Amino acid sequence: MSPSVIDPADLDRADPEGAIAAMVDRVSNWGRWGSDDVRGTMNFLDDAKRRDAARLIRTGASFSLSQRFDMDGPQQGWRRRTNPVHTMLDTGTDAVAGIQGFPHGLGGADDVIAMPLQCSTQWDGLGHIFDHGRAWNGRPADQVVTSLGDAVTGIETVADVITGRGVLLDVGRAIGPTNDAAVDSTAGELPDGFAITAEHLEATIAGQGSTSAVGRGDIVVVRTGRLSRARRDGWGDYAGGDAPGLSFTTADWLHDTEIAAIATDTWGFEVRPNEFDVAFQPLHQVVIPHLGLFIGEMWDLDALAEACAEDGAYDFFLTAAPLPITGAVGSPVNPVAVR
Amino acid sequence: MSPSVIDPADLDRADPEGAIAAMVDRVSNWGRWGSDDVRGTMNFLDDAKRRDAARLIRTGASFSLSQRFDMDGPQQGWRRRTNPVHTMLDTGTDAVAGIQGFPHGLGGADDVIAMPLQCSTQWDGLGHIFDHGRAWNGRPADQVVTSLGDAVTGIETVADVITGRGVLLDVGRAIGPTNDAAVDSTAGELPDGFAITAEHLEATIAGQGSTSAVGRGDIVVVRTGRLSRARRDGWGDYAGGDAPGLSFTTADWLHDTEIAAIATDTWGFEVRPNEFDVAFQPLHQVVIPHLGLFIGEMWDLDALAEACAEDGAYDFFLTAAPLPITGAVGSPVNPVAVR
Amino acid sequence: MSPSVIDPADLDRADPEGAIAAMVDRVSNWGRWGSDDVRGTMNFLDDAKRRDAARLIRTGASFSLSQRFDMDGPQQGWRRRTNPVHTMLDTGTDAVAGIQGFPHGLGGADDVIAMPLQCSTQWDGLGHIFDHGRAWNGRPADQVVTSLGDAVTGIETVADVITGRGVLLDVGRAIGPTNDAAVDSTAGELPDGFAITAEHLEATIAGQGSTSAVGRGDIVVVRTGRLSRARRDGWGDYAGGDAPGLSFTTADWLHDTEIAAIATDTWGFEVRPNEFDVAFQPLHQVVIPHLGLFIGEMWDLDALAEACAEDGAYDFFLTAAPLPITGAVGSPVNPVAVR
Amino acid sequence: MSPSVIDPADLDRADPEGAIAAMVDRVSNWGRWGSDDVRGTMNFLDDAKRRDAARLIRTGASFSLSQRFDMDGPQQGWRRRTNPVHTMLDTGTDAVAGIQGFPHGLGGADDVIAMPLQCSTQWDGLGHIFDHGRAWNGRPADQVVTSLGDAVTGIETVADVITGRGVLLDVGRAIGPTNDAAVDSTAGELPDGFAITAEHLEATIAGQGSTSAVGRGDIVVVRTGRLSRARRDGWGDYAGGDAPGLSFTTADWLHDTEIAAIATDTWGFEVRPNEFDVAFQPLHQVVIPHLGLFIGEMWDLDALAEACAEDGAYDFFLTAAPLPITGAVGSPVNPVAVR
């Protein structure tokens, strides 16, 4: 694996736009899979990868990597992102009260939900982020994502593909302890603002051993411990605030490894505050529209991490199938790892 | 496998309530996994089953068994079931218009959805149907499912379990041709009102060969061809109208096989019209609250069926993870089969 | 009042764009109330008009001019317009079941709604329609209405103003009978495609007598009988289909009368099919962005019309206050007439 | 008007249930308007009252008494009450981008909303609160309000009636200054926990003069200054927290005055904390199910109060028409006062 081409310390904090442009020059995948491509790095995840991944099912133990979807979630309304509102159309109390009108003693319950697609455990689709008006593969953003949704790269285009080899990089456990009193580094928690570099990722891989090798078509899940902390201390600004996360400089690594997707246990995947004076999610701006990379956020990796730490096997069979909501730029997901 | 204990022709069409009670006497699983159980037949799907299922990944080809979620779906408002309403919080046109206020050329799109949990491809949870005021395992329905949701058997309780061996029973292809002019039996389509019996299921298994054997912990997916027809002829009353489906008499088979779940390509799983003069989903009333069986509906099995027919292998590794919506009595799902 | 400047028969059916441009030349109100104006024709409705309107309260009898908001409405999903979905957060059945946890015998019920703002009885706001990318008062549409809503002319800007003199023009009753067998002209129903011209409006005024005089600041409500028909025959394509309505040629009348607003009992205000070969709501395109006129649709005028016909008084005190939804381009409304 | 029958100091803080029962004995209106009644105290608001109220329109100046409906509102998710989520179906940016497909230069914008009916300025309907399983007029709550909504007293039943004489009682201005440093009593703000008694109401009436006399069929609006404070200090726990409000002991006054409705500028109408050790909204429990009284909450009375204070006229013509959402137990409302 390639070391970071640039060091975070060398970033010009005053010039995110320049840094982004320079990075894009190195890592762009535009045109790599033809001008019609809508799947980006999911092209790396093919049948052969999936077939090989079957071997990773050792005991058959399964883990849901999803947080629950309910009103007790972390959202506070930023950009109209609320927690899911789940309401009932029919209930058991109604059934018992005898008001449902069904024959032969049948009773029923039904329900509805209203939620932002990014409210909890989710995938960012390729239409989620643009760079200077350009979406994945160089398309004009205003011809791709309108009020009618994403007419080209809607999440439904990857409905059948996101299943294969997953690899956990438990950076929180591998890197700690740090000296930050706010976090429990013995529990594998990185502090807010901790920028995970390619070196950190490689060190984690090395420390975890051979099952952690990362390569083409893999779905990498990075544990920072941020969710563990929220679980202990309360949500606070878990959704939208400071957090550990990937350094802007990992764009090279994300490109060179040819992974299919990456997910974290934080709301925003990359380190917050960002590594520039005035910036908002610059790594997103590189990897979604230019790499065509799928990013998962708010995944719950704690139970899986416990199991991996116990037996030292860090790869597994992972299915993280988005709901094929036509034209959606993201999707809630319940990723399931079997190991 | 057991033949049907009763013949559909022997059902007393005037007495669904009696038929249900008699059936329940034979097939109830109440107490089978203890009084605290919340997973019903998912108890049959254990790690060993999952480990064995890994062998079914032969080429690594993957199939989404989900319909798309959008306004062009089949719902017509029955019981407030609408099609999903997907709207954008931010768009590419906004990004290009320069009104988003993000720095360094970043643009973004976000979205929300409002939908009934039963609007499209979905799981019925154990709190979805009651029998005379009783929910799964004998619990009073009004203590289980209130306006706050299902406090006991919410779909989140099976977030990690629904992954294992899937078996396709393509009854449409196996049984046809029929003489019904409305359907294309050469395309494997059963007519509305066609009641699939245990004999039909067993004949399908026998005809398809050894990969179709059904047993403990399997997730059985039954193709009737009803969706193929809707795809060709338009939705019509696909969601709520007449359809082929399982006969009431299959409750014994569903019990005796010890399957973990069953899904169909129809809206309602069981045959419609039902096999009684005045009835509404009597098979649901037996298998959900009494067997604790998970039922999938509106699955799209056509592409998978093509592949199975081609190489004669009818089992596969299936992950059909519901969104863990706390307290939900069902969930949209994108089931993914890998074979 | 001015007669129509142009006759419907003189419209060039092949050139809606030319007709619109010519009409705009005659009737534009851009700049009339300054470049900052956000209220358009609501500027005509001032305190004095409101004070004078108080005299129209004769007996104190009040009429709701709103249809009900529920799933049994006319919407069929066109442009994602559904009927309102109203669900409960808490119910009386829950209260009786004793699961709410309130002290001293208190029980409660609460509810939520999800609905398009144009699903039923509503106002079109000034941000609802654009002409060649221009919104009311000449503003660029993409600087006014984005995914964040209408930043300039949101419906909240007229939260306090839409109360004053209402005048019913019961064109259905005044014009009939027609020879169209589909409608009950004895019940005051105009047939679909009937284009109401300025002459029809003036004839109705003349026929109804002096209480019907229309002038500056009035809110005119036009009954076509279309809703009466839907009530009798079922919704059919009431929301989106053919209908009687105002002729494109009435734009002059709508301008010259200096009314504050106009509403009809149809879904689309203007005649459908439109009076051009290929067109969609050309009168909207003139009167909303160029006149700054507020349009009400799907109002229920039948009970009011009965009362007016009985005593011959066609004007009344009308309050039709939109919900001040920030940035909305329309609003559901329950207009109340007191006479 | 009657003085309080009981003094707040005499309430047994340990026995809300007893206090409620005793109060109900004195004030119940069950059966007063027949067993079929669905309008409760709205029966006091008749045509004659409405006709007389027309005289209160002096200058024609109009005031919206509604807060705005948007994501910046006070809700924090308590009991799944969120702020309104307003999203666009079509936008001006889309229109300018040329992706809408309309002919002749037409562009359009449309929108949807999802909101709890109690999220902002609203009416409580008669199905909103129950006492020991009984709804208004003595009906069993579980036969009235189910998951299908309020089958009897849905808010649509008063769609046409809530228009008549309004009277502002600016208790905040009349009572202050208090010694509570947290509030600006010179701005007419009562502190949290301030229990407004019948004596306070009568003193306010006396102080404000003859236009404030309260009687049968009036809609009384009580200003506490709580919203003024939230406007200055931020929402805090405006929706659900402590507040000034009506004392439990005012139930007699609310009954004896025969008012049609009452509204406040607080979230909960009655004083918070409540005047018992363990209690939740005991005054609601008396006045909604037993008086059949309509309660308005979160009204914005500040601009109206300024105007009333200026000229000393405290009554006005008020229209506060709920959206006729079938079966709703409340409704958002934009009340409009004309004076």
PDB file of C-alpha atoms in Angstrom, chain C residues 11-227:
ATOM      1  CA  LEU C  11     -56.175  32.888 -30.069  1.00  0.00           C
ATOM      2  CA  ASP C  12     -53.550  31.305 -32.283  1.00  0.00           C
ATOM      3  CA  ARG C  13     -53.746  27.767 -30.959  1.00  0.00           C
ATOM      4  CA  ALA C  14     -50.310  27.007 -32.318  1.00  0.00           C
ATOM      5  CA  ASP C  15     -48.548  29.816 -30.517  1.00  0.00           C
ATOM      6  CA  PRO C  16     -49.100  29.873 -26.770  1.00  0.00           C
ATOM      7  CA  GLU C  17     -45.704  31.452 -26.222  1.00  0.00           C
ATOM      8  CA  GLY C  18     -46.586  34.397 -28.444  1.00  0.00           C
ATOM      9  CA  ALA C  19     -49.983  34.803 -26.831  1.00  0.00           C
ATOM     10  CA  ILE C  20     -48.436  34.774 -23.394  1.00  0.00           C
ATOM     11  CA  ALA C  21     -45.862  37.383 -24.357  1.00  0.00           C
ATOM     12  CA  ALA C  22     -48.478  39.643 -25.877  1.00  0.00           C
ATOM     13  CA  MET C  23     -50.681  39.306 -22.839  1.00  0.00           C
ATOM     14  CA  VAL C  24     -47.822  40.030 -20.490  1.00  0.00           C
ATOM     15  CA  ASP C  25     -47.125  43.246 -22.373  1.00  0.00           C
ATOM     16  CA  ARG C  26     -50.600  44.449 -21.514  1.00  0.00           C
ATOM     17  CA  VAL C  27     -51.013  43.256 -17.961  1.00  0.00           C
ATOM     18  CA  SER C  28     -47.665  43.109 -16.178  1.00  0.00           C
ATOM     19  CA  ASN C  29     -47.574  44.560 -12.675  1.00  0.00           C
ATOM     20  CA  TRP C  30     -43.796  44.263 -12.300  1.00  0.00           C
ATOM     21  CA  GLY C  31     -42.471  47.214 -10.375  1.00  0.00           C
ATOM     22  CA  ARG C  32     -45.948  48.519  -9.565  1.00  0.00           C
ATOM     23  CA  TRP C  33     -45.331  48.240  -5.827  1.00  0.00           C
ATOM     24  CA  GLY C  34     -41.585  48.717  -5.896  1.00  0.00           C
ATOM     25  CA  SER C  35     -38.767  46.330  -6.606  1.00  0.00           C
ATOM     26  CA  ASP C  36     -38.913  44.814  -3.117  1.00  0.00           C
ATOM     27  CA  ASP C  37     -42.557  43.867  -3.270  1.00  0.00           C
ATOM     28  CA  VAL C  38     -43.514  40.358  -2.172  1.00  0.00           C
ATOM     29  CA  ARG C  39     -47.300  40.640  -1.928  1.00  0.00           C
ATOM     30  CA  GLY C  40     -48.412  41.359  -5.489  1.00  0.00           C
ATOM     31  CA  THR C  41     -52.138  41.903  -5.781  1.00  0.00           C
ATOM     32  CA  MET C  42     -52.531  41.563  -2.036  1.00  0.00           C
ATOM     33  CA  ASN C  43     -51.461  45.194  -2.066  1.00  0.00           C
ATOM     34  CA  PHE C  44     -54.954  45.979  -3.299  1.00  0.00           C
ATOM     35  CA  LEU C  45     -56.449  44.540  -0.125  1.00  0.00           C
ATOM     36  CA  ASP C  46     -55.952  47.254   2.473  1.00  0.00           C
ATOM     37  CA  ASP C  47     -57.405  48.119   5.850  1.00  0.00           C
ATOM     38  CA  ALA C  48     -60.088  50.287   4.328  1.00  0.00           C
ATOM     39  CA  LYS C  49     -61.319  47.445   2.132  1.00  0.00           C
ATOM     40  CA  ARG C  50     -61.367  45.217   5.168  1.00  0.00           C
ATOM     41  CA  ARG C  51     -63.222  47.765   7.248  1.00  0.00           C
ATOM     42  CA  ASP C  52     -65.849  48.200   4.555  1.00  0.00           C
ATOM     43  CA  ALA C  53     -66.216  44.442   4.237  1.00  0.00           C
ATOM     44  CA  ALA C  54     -67.371  44.223   7.849  1.00  0.00           C
ATOM     45  CA  ARG C  55     -70.730  45.536   6.690  1.00  0.00           C
ATOM     46  CA  LEU C  56     -71.251  42.355   4.699  1.00  0.00           C
ATOM     47  CA  ILE C  57     -71.769  40.351   7.852  1.00  0.00           C
ATOM     48  CA  ARG C  58     -75.542  40.396   7.868  1.00  0.00           C
ATOM     49  CA  THR C  59     -76.728  37.353   9.820  1.00  0.00           C
ATOM     50  CA  GLY C  60     -73.432  36.012  11.045  1.00  0.00           C
ATOM     51  CA  ALA C  61     -73.865  32.673   9.288  1.00  0.00           C
ATOM     52  CA  SER C  62     -70.491  31.156   8.526  1.00  0.00           C
ATOM     53  CA  PHE C  63     -69.358  28.747   5.802  1.00  0.00           C
ATOM     54  CA  SER C  64     -66.198  26.742   5.449  1.00  0.00           C
ATOM     55  CA  LEU C  65     -65.077  26.721   1.828  1.00  0.00           C
ATOM     56  CA  SER C  66     -62.629  23.901   2.362  1.00  0.00           C
ATOM     57  CA  GLN C  67     -62.728  20.320   1.295  1.00  0.00           C
ATOM     58  CA  ARG C  68     -61.671  17.803   3.892  1.00  0.00           C
ATOM     59  CA  PHE C  69     -58.079  16.720   4.088  1.00  0.00           C
ATOM     60  CA  ASP C  70     -57.801  12.942   4.083  1.00  0.00           C
ATOM     61  CA  MET C  71     -56.854   9.853   2.116  1.00  0.00           C
ATOM     62  CA  ASP C  72     -60.212   9.879   0.333  1.00  0.00           C
ATOM     63  CA  GLY C  73     -59.222  12.955  -1.638  1.00  0.00           C
ATOM     64  CA  PRO C  74     -58.751  13.293  -5.389  1.00  0.00           C
ATOM     65  CA  GLN C  75     -54.991  12.961  -5.715  1.00  0.00           C
ATOM     66  CA  GLN C  76     -53.600  10.071  -7.703  1.00  0.00           C
ATOM     67  CA  GLY C  77     -49.898  10.706  -7.436  1.00  0.00           C
ATOM     68  CA  TRP C  78     -49.312  13.071 -10.351  1.00  0.00           C
ATOM     69  CA  ARG C  79     -46.035  14.910  -9.750  1.00  0.00           C
ATOM     70  CA  ARG C  80     -45.836  13.193  -6.364  1.00  0.00           C
ATOM     71  CA  ARG C  81     -49.057  14.817  -5.219  1.00  0.00           C
ATOM     72  CA  THR C  82     -50.637  12.334  -2.847  1.00  0.00           C
ATOM     73  CA  ASN C  83     -53.631  12.699  -0.605  1.00  0.00           C
ATOM     74  CA  PRO C  84     -52.822  13.688   2.979  1.00  0.00           C
ATOM     75  CA  VAL C  85     -51.565  10.889   5.200  1.00  0.00           C
ATOM     76  CA  HIS C  86     -52.772  11.522   8.741  1.00  0.00           C
ATOM     77  CA  THR C  87     -51.479   9.199  11.442  1.00  0.00           C
ATOM     78  CA  MET C  88     -51.791   9.074  15.207  1.00  0.00           C
ATOM     79  CA  LEU C  89     -48.975   9.395  17.719  1.00  0.00           C
ATOM     80  CA  ASP C  90     -51.257   8.440  20.615  1.00  0.00           C
ATOM     81  CA  THR C  91     -54.830   7.207  20.701  1.00  0.00           C
ATOM     82  CA  GLY C  92     -57.820   6.683  22.906  1.00  0.00           C
ATOM     83  CA  THR C  93     -57.451   2.938  22.542  1.00  0.00           C
ATOM     84  CA  ASP C  94     -53.947   3.282  23.964  1.00  0.00           C
ATOM     85  CA  ALA C  95     -55.274   5.429  26.778  1.00  0.00           C
ATOM     86  CA  VAL C  96     -57.899   2.866  27.677  1.00  0.00           C
ATOM     87  CA  ALA C  97     -55.344   0.066  27.418  1.00  0.00           C
ATOM     88  CA  GLY C  98     -53.450   1.879  30.154  1.00  0.00           C
ATOM     89  CA  ILE C  99     -50.125   2.064  28.375  1.00  0.00           C
ATOM     90  CA  GLN C 100     -49.604   5.824  28.269  1.00  0.00           C
ATOM     91  CA  GLY C 101     -48.065   6.311  31.669  1.00  0.00           C
ATOM     92  CA  PHE C 102     -49.762   9.584  32.533  1.00  0.00           C
ATOM     93  CA  PRO C 103     -50.787  10.245  36.137  1.00  0.00           C
ATOM     94  CA  HIS C 104     -54.263  10.807  37.663  1.00  0.00           C
ATOM     95  CA  GLY C 105     -56.229   9.180  34.858  1.00  0.00           C
ATOM     96  CA  LEU C 106     -55.114  11.514  32.098  1.00  0.00           C
ATOM     97  CA  GLY C 107     -55.117  10.119  28.586  1.00  0.00           C
ATOM     98  CA  GLY C 108     -54.144  11.817  25.375  1.00  0.00           C
ATOM     99  CA  ALA C 109     -54.105  11.640  21.614  1.00  0.00           C
ATOM    100  CA  ASP C 110     -51.789  13.378  19.195  1.00  0.00           C
ATOM    101  CA  ASP C 111     -51.297  13.222  15.472  1.00  0.00           C
ATOM    102  CA  VAL C 112     -49.096  14.029  12.501  1.00  0.00           C
ATOM    103  CA  ILE C 113     -49.715  14.734   8.840  1.00  0.00           C
ATOM    104  CA  ALA C 114     -47.720  14.414   5.670  1.00  0.00           C
ATOM    105  CA  MET C 115     -49.163  16.147   2.644  1.00  0.00           C
ATOM    106  CA  PRO C 116     -48.380  18.099  -0.481  1.00  0.00           C
ATOM    107  CA  LEU C 117     -49.331  21.709   0.065  1.00  0.00           C
ATOM    108  CA  GLN C 118     -51.408  21.565  -3.109  1.00  0.00           C
ATOM    109  CA  CYS C 119     -53.255  18.358  -2.286  1.00  0.00           C
ATOM    110  CA  SER C 120     -56.610  19.915  -1.493  1.00  0.00           C
ATOM    111  CA  THR C 121     -58.147  23.345  -0.875  1.00  0.00           C
ATOM    112  CA  GLN C 122     -55.186  25.695  -1.206  1.00  0.00           C
ATOM    113  CA  TRP C 123     -53.576  28.938  -2.219  1.00  0.00           C
ATOM    114  CA  ASP C 124     -50.940  29.169  -4.899  1.00  0.00           C
ATOM    115  CA  GLY C 125     -48.215  31.446  -3.607  1.00  0.00           C
ATOM    116  CA  LEU C 126     -46.281  33.818  -5.839  1.00  0.00           C
ATOM    117  CA  GLY C 127     -43.359  31.375  -6.052  1.00  0.00           C
ATOM    118  CA  HIS C 128     -45.533  28.637  -7.539  1.00  0.00           C
ATOM    119  CA  ILE C 129     -45.165  29.522 -11.231  1.00  0.00           C
ATOM    120  CA  PHE C 130     -42.440  31.102 -13.361  1.00  0.00           C
ATOM    121  CA  ASP C 131     -42.315  32.546 -16.875  1.00  0.00           C
ATOM    122  CA  HIS C 132     -39.100  31.825 -18.739  1.00  0.00           C
ATOM    123  CA  GLY C 133     -37.169  31.604 -15.506  1.00  0.00           C
ATOM    124  CA  ARG C 134     -38.646  34.728 -13.964  1.00  0.00           C
ATOM    125  CA  ALA C 135     -40.694  34.845 -10.799  1.00  0.00           C
ATOM    126  CA  TRP C 136     -42.986  37.579  -9.515  1.00  0.00           C
ATOM    127  CA  ASN C 137     -41.670  41.112  -9.991  1.00  0.00           C
ATOM    128  CA  GLY C 138     -39.027  39.929 -12.453  1.00  0.00           C
ATOM    129  CA  ARG C 139     -36.816  38.069 -10.060  1.00  0.00           C
ATOM    130  CA  PRO C 140     -34.713  35.156 -11.357  1.00  0.00           C
ATOM    131  CA  ALA C 141     -36.597  32.012 -10.356  1.00  0.00           C
ATOM    132  CA  ASP C 142     -33.417  30.233  -9.289  1.00  0.00           C
ATOM    133  CA  GLN C 143     -32.635  32.967  -6.808  1.00  0.00           C
ATOM    134  CA  VAL C 144     -36.135  32.771  -5.346  1.00  0.00           C
ATOM    135  CA  VAL C 145     -37.221  29.148  -5.102  1.00  0.00           C
ATOM    136  CA  THR C 146     -34.589  26.541  -4.325  1.00  0.00           C
ATOM    137  CA  SER C 147     -34.698  23.309  -2.376  1.00  0.00           C
ATOM    138  CA  LEU C 148     -34.687  25.467   0.729  1.00  0.00           C
ATOM    139  CA  GLY C 149     -38.025  26.920  -0.308  1.00  0.00           C
ATOM    140  CA  ASP C 150     -39.085  30.344  -1.503  1.00  0.00           C
ATOM    141  CA  ALA C 151     -36.608  32.739   0.054  1.00  0.00           C
ATOM    142  CA  VAL C 152     -38.479  35.856  -1.051  1.00  0.00           C
ATOM    143  CA  THR C 153     -42.183  35.365  -1.612  1.00  0.00           C
ATOM    144  CA  GLY C 154     -42.883  32.465   0.727  1.00  0.00           C
ATOM    145  CA  ILE C 155     -46.519  32.170   1.686  1.00  0.00           C
ATOM    146  CA  GLU C 156     -45.695  33.422   5.190  1.00  0.00           C
ATOM    147  CA  THR C 157     -45.353  36.908   3.720  1.00  0.00           C
ATOM    148  CA  VAL C 158     -49.129  37.099   3.343  1.00  0.00           C
ATOM    149  CA  ALA C 159     -50.000  35.482   6.651  1.00  0.00           C
ATOM    150  CA  ASP C 160     -51.972  38.464   7.906  1.00  0.00           C
ATOM    151  CA  VAL C 161     -53.542  39.943   4.812  1.00  0.00           C
ATOM    152  CA  ILE C 162     -56.018  37.581   3.168  1.00  0.00           C
ATOM    153  CA  THR C 163     -59.155  38.727   4.920  1.00  0.00           C
ATOM    154  CA  GLY C 164     -61.673  41.099   3.398  1.00  0.00           C
ATOM    155  CA  ARG C 165     -64.520  41.196   0.920  1.00  0.00           C
ATOM    156  CA  GLY C 166     -65.315  37.997  -0.939  1.00  0.00           C
ATOM    157  CA  VAL C 167     -67.611  37.844  -3.949  1.00  0.00           C
ATOM    158  CA  LEU C 168     -69.090  34.664  -5.311  1.00  0.00           C
ATOM    159  CA  LEU C 169     -69.556  34.441  -9.061  1.00  0.00           C
ATOM    160  CA  ASP C 170     -71.670  31.356  -9.558  1.00  0.00           C
ATOM    161  CA  VAL C 171     -70.934  31.025 -13.249  1.00  0.00           C
ATOM    162  CA  GLY C 172     -72.240  27.476 -13.267  1.00  0.00           C
ATOM    163  CA  ARG C 173     -75.689  28.615 -12.240  1.00  0.00           C
ATOM    164  CA  ALA C 174     -75.652  31.810 -14.269  1.00  0.00           C
ATOM    165  CA  ILE C 175     -74.571  30.329 -17.616  1.00  0.00           C
ATOM    166  CA  GLY C 176     -76.341  26.990 -17.770  1.00  0.00           C
ATOM    167  CA  PRO C 177     -77.997  25.041 -19.066  1.00  0.00           C
ATOM    168  CA  THR C 178     -75.552  23.799 -21.642  1.00  0.00           C
ATOM    169  CA  ASN C 179     -76.162  20.890 -23.936  1.00  0.00           C
ATOM    170  CA  ASP C 180     -73.532  18.630 -22.422  1.00  0.00           C
ATOM    171  CA  ALA C 181     -75.165  15.440 -21.218  1.00  0.00           C
ATOM    172  CA  ALA C 182     -72.337  14.643 -18.816  1.00  0.00           C
ATOM    173  CA  VAL C 183     -73.173  17.483 -16.508  1.00  0.00           C
ATOM    174  CA  ASP C 184     -76.266  18.443 -14.623  1.00  0.00           C
ATOM    175  CA  SER C 185     -76.689  21.998 -15.809  1.00  0.00           C
ATOM    176  CA  THR C 186     -79.829  22.392 -13.778  1.00  0.00           C
ATOM    177  CA  ALA C 187     -77.480  21.981 -10.822  1.00  0.00           C
ATOM    178  CA  GLY C 188     -75.248  24.712 -12.149  1.00  0.00           C
ATOM    179  CA  GLU C 189     -72.508  22.549 -13.607  1.00  0.00           C
ATOM    180  CA  LEU C 190     -70.356  23.610 -16.515  1.00  0.00           C
ATOM    181  CA  PRO C 191     -68.891  20.921 -18.742  1.00  0.00           C
ATOM    182  CA  ASP C 192     -65.185  20.121 -18.960  1.00  0.00           C
ATOM    183  CA  GLY C 193     -63.379  22.330 -21.423  1.00  0.00           C
ATOM    184  CA  PHE C 194     -65.818  25.204 -20.919  1.00  0.00           C
ATOM    185  CA  ALA C 195     -63.732  28.383 -21.115  1.00  0.00           C
ATOM    186  CA  ILE C 196     -65.144  31.093 -18.904  1.00  0.00           C
ATOM    187  CA  THR C 197     -64.509  34.451 -20.531  1.00  0.00           C
ATOM    188  CA  ALA C 198     -64.693  37.978 -19.202  1.00  0.00           C
ATOM    189  CA  GLU C 199     -68.087  38.190 -20.862  1.00  0.00           C
ATOM    190  CA  HIS C 200     -69.284  35.200 -18.863  1.00  0.00           C
ATOM    191  CA  LEU C 201     -67.960  36.762 -15.678  1.00  0.00           C
ATOM    192  CA  GLU C 202     -69.647  40.079 -16.429  1.00  0.00           C
ATOM    193  CA  ALA C 203     -72.869  38.363 -17.375  1.00  0.00           C
ATOM    194  CA  THR C 204     -72.802  36.502 -14.104  1.00  0.00           C
ATOM    195  CA  ILE C 205     -72.243  39.734 -12.210  1.00  0.00           C
ATOM    196  CA  ALA C 206     -75.074  41.395 -14.049  1.00  0.00           C
ATOM    197  CA  GLY C 207     -77.369  38.463 -13.465  1.00  0.00           C
ATOM    198  CA  GLN C 208     -76.601  38.146  -9.776  1.00  0.00           C
ATOM    199  CA  GLY C 209     -77.114  41.837  -9.100  1.00  0.00           C
ATOM    200  CA  SER C 210     -75.398  44.634  -7.288  1.00  0.00           C
ATOM    201  CA  THR C 211     -73.841  42.623  -4.435  1.00  0.00           C
ATOM    202  CA  SER C 212     -71.685  40.952  -7.068  1.00  0.00           C
ATOM    203  CA  ALA C 213     -69.869  44.018  -8.317  1.00  0.00           C
ATOM    204  CA  VAL C 214     -66.169  43.256  -8.467  1.00  0.00           C
ATOM    205  CA  GLY C 215     -63.431  45.743  -7.842  1.00  0.00           C
ATOM    206  CA  ARG C 216     -60.128  46.578  -6.267  1.00  0.00           C
ATOM    207  CA  GLY C 217     -59.017  44.352  -3.418  1.00  0.00           C
ATOM    208  CA  ASP C 218     -61.832  41.850  -3.724  1.00  0.00           C
ATOM    209  CA  ILE C 219     -61.366  38.117  -3.395  1.00  0.00           C
ATOM    210  CA  VAL C 220     -63.403  36.571  -6.176  1.00  0.00           C
ATOM    211  CA  VAL C 221     -64.575  32.992  -5.889  1.00  0.00           C
ATOM    212  CA  VAL C 222     -65.834  31.364  -9.065  1.00  0.00           C
ATOM    213  CA  ARG C 223     -68.093  28.350  -8.931  1.00  0.00           C
ATOM    214  CA  THR C 224     -68.070  26.111 -12.001  1.00  0.00           C
ATOM    215  CA  GLY C 225     -69.933  23.155 -10.506  1.00  0.00           C
ATOM    216  CA  ARG C 226     -66.963  20.839 -11.190  1.00  0.00           C
ATOM    217  CA  LEU C 227     -66.740  19.820  -7.540  1.00  0.00           C
TER     218      LEU C 227
END
